[in-house]
PDB file of C-alpha atoms in Angstrom:
ATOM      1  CA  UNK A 281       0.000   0.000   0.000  1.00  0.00           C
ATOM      2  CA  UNK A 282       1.303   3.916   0.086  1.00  0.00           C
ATOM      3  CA  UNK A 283       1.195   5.022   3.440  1.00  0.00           C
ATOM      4  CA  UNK A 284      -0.131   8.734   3.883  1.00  0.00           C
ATOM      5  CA  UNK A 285       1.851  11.597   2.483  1.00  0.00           C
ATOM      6  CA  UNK A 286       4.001  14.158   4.820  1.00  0.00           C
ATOM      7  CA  UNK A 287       4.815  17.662   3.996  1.00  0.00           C
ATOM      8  CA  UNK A 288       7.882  19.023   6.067  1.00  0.00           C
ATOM      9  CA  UNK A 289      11.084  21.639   4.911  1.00  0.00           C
ATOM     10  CA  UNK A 290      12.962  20.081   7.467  1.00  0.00           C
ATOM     11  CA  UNK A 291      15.287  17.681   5.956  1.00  0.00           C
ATOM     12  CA  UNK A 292      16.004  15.553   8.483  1.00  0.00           C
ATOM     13  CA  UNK A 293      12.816  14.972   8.584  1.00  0.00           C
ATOM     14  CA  UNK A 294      12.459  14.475   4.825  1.00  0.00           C
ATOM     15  CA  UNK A 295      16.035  11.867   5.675  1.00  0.00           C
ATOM     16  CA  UNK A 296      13.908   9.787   8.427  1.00  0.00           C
ATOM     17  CA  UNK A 297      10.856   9.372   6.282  1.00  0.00           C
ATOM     18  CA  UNK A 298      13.299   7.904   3.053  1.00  0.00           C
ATOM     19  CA  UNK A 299      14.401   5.455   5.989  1.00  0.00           C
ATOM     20  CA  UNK A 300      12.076   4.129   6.413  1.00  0.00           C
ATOM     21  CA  UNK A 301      10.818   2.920   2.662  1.00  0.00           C
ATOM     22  CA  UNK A 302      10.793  -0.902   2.207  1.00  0.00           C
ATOM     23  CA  UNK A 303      12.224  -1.911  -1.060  1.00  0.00           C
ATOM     24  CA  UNK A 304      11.370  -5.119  -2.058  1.00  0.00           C
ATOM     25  CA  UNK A 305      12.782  -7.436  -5.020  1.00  0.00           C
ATOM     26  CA  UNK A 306      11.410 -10.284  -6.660  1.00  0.00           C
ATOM     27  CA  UNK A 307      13.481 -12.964  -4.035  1.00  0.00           C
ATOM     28  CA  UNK A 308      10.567 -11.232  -1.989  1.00  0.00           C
ATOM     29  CA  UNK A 309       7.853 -13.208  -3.887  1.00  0.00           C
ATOM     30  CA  UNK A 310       5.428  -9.705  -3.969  1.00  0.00           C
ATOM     31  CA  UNK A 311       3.579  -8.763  -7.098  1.00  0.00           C
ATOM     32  CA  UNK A 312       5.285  -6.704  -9.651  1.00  0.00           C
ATOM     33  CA  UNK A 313       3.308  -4.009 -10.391  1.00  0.00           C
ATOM     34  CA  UNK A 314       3.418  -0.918  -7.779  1.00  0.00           C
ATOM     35  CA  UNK A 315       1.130   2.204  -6.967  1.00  0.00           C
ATOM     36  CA  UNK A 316       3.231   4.487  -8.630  1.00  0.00           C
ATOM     37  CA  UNK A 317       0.644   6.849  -9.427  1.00  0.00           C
ATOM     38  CA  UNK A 318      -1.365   6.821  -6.466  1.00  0.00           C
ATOM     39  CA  UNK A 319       1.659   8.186  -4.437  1.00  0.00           C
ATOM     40  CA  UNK A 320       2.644  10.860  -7.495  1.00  0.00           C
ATOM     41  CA  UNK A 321      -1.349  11.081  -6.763  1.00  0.00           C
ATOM     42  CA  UNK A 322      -1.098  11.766  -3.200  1.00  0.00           C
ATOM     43  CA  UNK A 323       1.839  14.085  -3.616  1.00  0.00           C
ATOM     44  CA  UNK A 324       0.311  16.786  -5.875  1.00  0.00           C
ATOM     45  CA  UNK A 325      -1.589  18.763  -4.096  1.00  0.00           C
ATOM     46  CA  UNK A 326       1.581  19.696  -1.869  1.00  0.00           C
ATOM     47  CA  UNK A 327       3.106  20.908  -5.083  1.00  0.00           C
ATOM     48  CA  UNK A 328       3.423  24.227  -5.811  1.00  0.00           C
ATOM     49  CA  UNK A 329       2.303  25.128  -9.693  1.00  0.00           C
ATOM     50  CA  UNK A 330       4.907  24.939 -11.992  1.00  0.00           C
ATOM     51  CA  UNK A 331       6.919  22.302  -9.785  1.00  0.00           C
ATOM     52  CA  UNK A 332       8.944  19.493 -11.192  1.00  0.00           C
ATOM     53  CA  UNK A 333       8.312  15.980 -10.170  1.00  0.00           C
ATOM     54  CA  UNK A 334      10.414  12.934 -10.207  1.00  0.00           C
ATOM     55  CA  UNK A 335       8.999   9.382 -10.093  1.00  0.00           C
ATOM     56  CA  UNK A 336      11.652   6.488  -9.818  1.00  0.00           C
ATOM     57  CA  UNK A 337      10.357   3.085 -10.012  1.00  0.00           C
ATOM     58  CA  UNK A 338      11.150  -0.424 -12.031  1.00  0.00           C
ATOM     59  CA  UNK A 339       7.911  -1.436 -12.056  1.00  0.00           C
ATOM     60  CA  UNK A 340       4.857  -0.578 -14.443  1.00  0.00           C
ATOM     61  CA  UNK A 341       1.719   0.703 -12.352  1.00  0.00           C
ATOM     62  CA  UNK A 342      -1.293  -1.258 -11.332  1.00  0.00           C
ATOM     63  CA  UNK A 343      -3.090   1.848 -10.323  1.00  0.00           C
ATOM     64  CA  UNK A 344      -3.415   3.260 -14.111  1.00  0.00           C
ATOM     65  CA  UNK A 345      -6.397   4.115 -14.173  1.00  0.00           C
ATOM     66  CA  UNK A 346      -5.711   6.753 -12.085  1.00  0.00           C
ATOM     67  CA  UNK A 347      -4.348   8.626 -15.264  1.00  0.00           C
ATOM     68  CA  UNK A 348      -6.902  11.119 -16.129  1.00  0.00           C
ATOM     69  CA  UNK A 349      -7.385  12.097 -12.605  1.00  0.00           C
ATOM     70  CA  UNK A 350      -3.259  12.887 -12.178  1.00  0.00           C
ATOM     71  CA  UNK A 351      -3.361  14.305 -15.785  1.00  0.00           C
ATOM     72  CA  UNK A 352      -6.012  16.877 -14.558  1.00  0.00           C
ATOM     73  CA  UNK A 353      -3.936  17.720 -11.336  1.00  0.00           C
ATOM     74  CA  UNK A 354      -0.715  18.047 -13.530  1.00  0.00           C
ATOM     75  CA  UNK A 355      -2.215  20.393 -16.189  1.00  0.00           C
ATOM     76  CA  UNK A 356      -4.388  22.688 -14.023  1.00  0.00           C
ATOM     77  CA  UNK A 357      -0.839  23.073 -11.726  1.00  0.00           C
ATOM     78  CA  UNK A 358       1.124  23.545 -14.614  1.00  0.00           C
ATOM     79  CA  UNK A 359       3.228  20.468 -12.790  1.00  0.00           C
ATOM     80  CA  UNK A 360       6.373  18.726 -14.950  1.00  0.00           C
ATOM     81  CA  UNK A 361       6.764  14.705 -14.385  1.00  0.00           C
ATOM     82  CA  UNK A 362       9.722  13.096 -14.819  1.00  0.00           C
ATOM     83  CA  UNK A 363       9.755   9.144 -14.574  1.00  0.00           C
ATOM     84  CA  UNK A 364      13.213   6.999 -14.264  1.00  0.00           C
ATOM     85  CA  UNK A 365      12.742   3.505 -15.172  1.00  0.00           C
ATOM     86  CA  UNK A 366      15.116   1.450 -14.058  1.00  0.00           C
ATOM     87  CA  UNK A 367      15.504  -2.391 -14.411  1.00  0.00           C
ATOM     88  CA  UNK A 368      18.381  -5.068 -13.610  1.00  0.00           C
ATOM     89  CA  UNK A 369      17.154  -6.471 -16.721  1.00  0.00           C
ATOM     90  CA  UNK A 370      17.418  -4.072 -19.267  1.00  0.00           C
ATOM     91  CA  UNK A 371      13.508  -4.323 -20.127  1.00  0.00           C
ATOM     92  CA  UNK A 372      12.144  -2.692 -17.049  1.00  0.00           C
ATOM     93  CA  UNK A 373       8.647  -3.483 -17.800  1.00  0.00           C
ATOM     94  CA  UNK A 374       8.796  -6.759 -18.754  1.00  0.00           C
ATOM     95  CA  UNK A 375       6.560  -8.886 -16.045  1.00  0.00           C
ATOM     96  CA  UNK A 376       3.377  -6.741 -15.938  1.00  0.00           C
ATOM     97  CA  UNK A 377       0.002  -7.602 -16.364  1.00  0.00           C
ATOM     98  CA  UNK A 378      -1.109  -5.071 -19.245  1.00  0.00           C
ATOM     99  CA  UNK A 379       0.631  -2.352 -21.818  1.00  0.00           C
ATOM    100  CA  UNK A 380      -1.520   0.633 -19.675  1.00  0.00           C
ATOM    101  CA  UNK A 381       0.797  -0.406 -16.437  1.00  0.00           C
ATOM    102  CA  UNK A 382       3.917   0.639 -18.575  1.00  0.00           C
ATOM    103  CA  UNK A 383       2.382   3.339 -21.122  1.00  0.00           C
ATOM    104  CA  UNK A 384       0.632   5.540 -18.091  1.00  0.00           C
ATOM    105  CA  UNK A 385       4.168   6.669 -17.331  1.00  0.00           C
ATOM    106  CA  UNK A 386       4.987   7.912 -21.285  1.00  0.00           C
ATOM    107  CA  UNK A 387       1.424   9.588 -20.848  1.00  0.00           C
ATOM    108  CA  UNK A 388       1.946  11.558 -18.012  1.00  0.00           C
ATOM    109  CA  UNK A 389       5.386  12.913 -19.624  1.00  0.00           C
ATOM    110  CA  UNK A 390       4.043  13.495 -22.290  1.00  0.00           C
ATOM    111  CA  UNK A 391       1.023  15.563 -21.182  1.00  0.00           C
ATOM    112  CA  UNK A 392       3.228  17.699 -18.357  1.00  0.00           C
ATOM    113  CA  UNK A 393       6.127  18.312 -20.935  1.00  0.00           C
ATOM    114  CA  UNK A 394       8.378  15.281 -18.834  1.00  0.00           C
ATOM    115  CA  UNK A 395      10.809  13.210 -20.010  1.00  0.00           C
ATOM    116  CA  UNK A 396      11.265   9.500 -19.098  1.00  0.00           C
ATOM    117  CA  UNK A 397      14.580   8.281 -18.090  1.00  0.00           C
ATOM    118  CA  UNK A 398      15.465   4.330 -18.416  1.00  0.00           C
ATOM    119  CA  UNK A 399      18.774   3.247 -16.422  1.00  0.00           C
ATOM    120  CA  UNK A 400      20.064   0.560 -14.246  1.00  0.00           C
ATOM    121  CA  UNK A 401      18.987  -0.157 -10.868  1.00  0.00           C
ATOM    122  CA  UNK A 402      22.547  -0.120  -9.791  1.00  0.00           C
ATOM    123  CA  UNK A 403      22.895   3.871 -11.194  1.00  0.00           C
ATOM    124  CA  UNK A 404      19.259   4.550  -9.173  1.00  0.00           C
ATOM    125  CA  UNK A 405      21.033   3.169  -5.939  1.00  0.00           C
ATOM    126  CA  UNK A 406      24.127   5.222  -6.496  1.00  0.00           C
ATOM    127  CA  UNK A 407      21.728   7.986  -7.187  1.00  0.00           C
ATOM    128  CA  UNK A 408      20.079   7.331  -3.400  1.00  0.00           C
ATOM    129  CA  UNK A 409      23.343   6.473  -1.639  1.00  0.00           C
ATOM    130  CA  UNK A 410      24.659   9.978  -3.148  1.00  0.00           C
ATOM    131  CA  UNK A 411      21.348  12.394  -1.783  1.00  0.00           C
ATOM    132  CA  UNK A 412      21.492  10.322   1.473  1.00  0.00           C
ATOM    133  CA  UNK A 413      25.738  11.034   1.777  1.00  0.00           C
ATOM    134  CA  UNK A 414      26.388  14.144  -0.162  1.00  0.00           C
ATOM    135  CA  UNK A 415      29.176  13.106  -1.278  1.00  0.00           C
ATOM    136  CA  UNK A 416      28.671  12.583  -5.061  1.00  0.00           C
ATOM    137  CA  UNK A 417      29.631   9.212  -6.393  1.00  0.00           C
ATOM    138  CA  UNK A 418      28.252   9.025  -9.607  1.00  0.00           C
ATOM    139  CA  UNK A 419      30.992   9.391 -12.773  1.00  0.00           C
ATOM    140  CA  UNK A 420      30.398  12.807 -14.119  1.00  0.00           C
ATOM    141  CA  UNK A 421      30.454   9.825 -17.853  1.00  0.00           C
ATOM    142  CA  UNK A 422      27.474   8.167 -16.268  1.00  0.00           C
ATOM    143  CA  UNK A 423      25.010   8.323 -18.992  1.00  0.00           C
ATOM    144  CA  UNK A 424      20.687   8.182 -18.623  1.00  0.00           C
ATOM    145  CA  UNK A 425      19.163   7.148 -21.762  1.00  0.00           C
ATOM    146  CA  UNK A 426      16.557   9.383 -22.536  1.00  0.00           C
ATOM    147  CA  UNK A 427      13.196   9.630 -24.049  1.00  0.00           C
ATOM    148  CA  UNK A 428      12.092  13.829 -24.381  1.00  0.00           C
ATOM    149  CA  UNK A 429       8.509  14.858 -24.983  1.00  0.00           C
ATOM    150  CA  UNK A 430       7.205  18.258 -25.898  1.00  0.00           C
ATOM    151  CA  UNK A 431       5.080  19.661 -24.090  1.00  0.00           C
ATOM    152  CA  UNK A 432       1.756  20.541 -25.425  1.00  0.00           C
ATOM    153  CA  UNK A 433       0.672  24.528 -24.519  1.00  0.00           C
TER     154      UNK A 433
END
């Protein structure tokens, strides 16, 4: 499930929250797909307009249908989503249940003016490690293939 949202600009606070996410793998035996959208859903309304969101999941999202709803949110705040897709595999969305679990993400860039960004899970953990130490450990040659979308006015 997504546990209720918390709104803070204390970031130690922000630090003790991240703790306490539970990341689970398939050697976990837990279903695939996540609720990727309800939490991007949950988190809107603490955006200001004109924010920038960042999604990061390797999973496609069993909550699609929540689409139109976040698309409404997104446009009427004037809100940019970003979505990096990361797999061990290569194919990030390659054990879902439908095509809408994987394409919701695309949509949602698409429609905010986002781009989607497909990498390794070992670069999103180096990514994590690095906000969590700041001390940068990433190459400055690391490379994020990337998909850009225009945004529509």
């Amino acid at each position: 499930g997504v546990n209720a949202s918390i709104e803070t600009t204390d970031p130690n606070v922000l630090l003790t929250e991240l703790d306490k996410v539970v990341v689970y793998s398939a050697r976990d035996n837990v279903d695939w797909s996540e609720l990727a959208i309800t939490g991007l859903l949950q988190s809107l309304p603490f955006a200001l307009p004109n924010s920038i969101a960042l999604v990061i999941t390797d999973s496609g999202a069993k909550d699609y249908q929540l689409e139109d709803e976040v698309t409404k949110i997104l446009l009427d705040k004037k809100i940019t989503v970003n979505f990096m897709l990361s797999n061990a595999e290569g194919d990030w969305c390659y054990n879902v249940a439908s095509e809408k679990e994987c394409s919701v993400y695309e949509n949602l860039a698409t429609v905010s003016g986002g781009k989607i960004f497909h990498t390794m899970n070992d670069v999103v953990k180096t990514l994590i490690s690095d906000i969590n130490s700041n001390t940068p450990s990433l190459p400055h040659e690391c490379k994020f293939r990337m998909k850009f979308q225009k945004k529509d006015d």
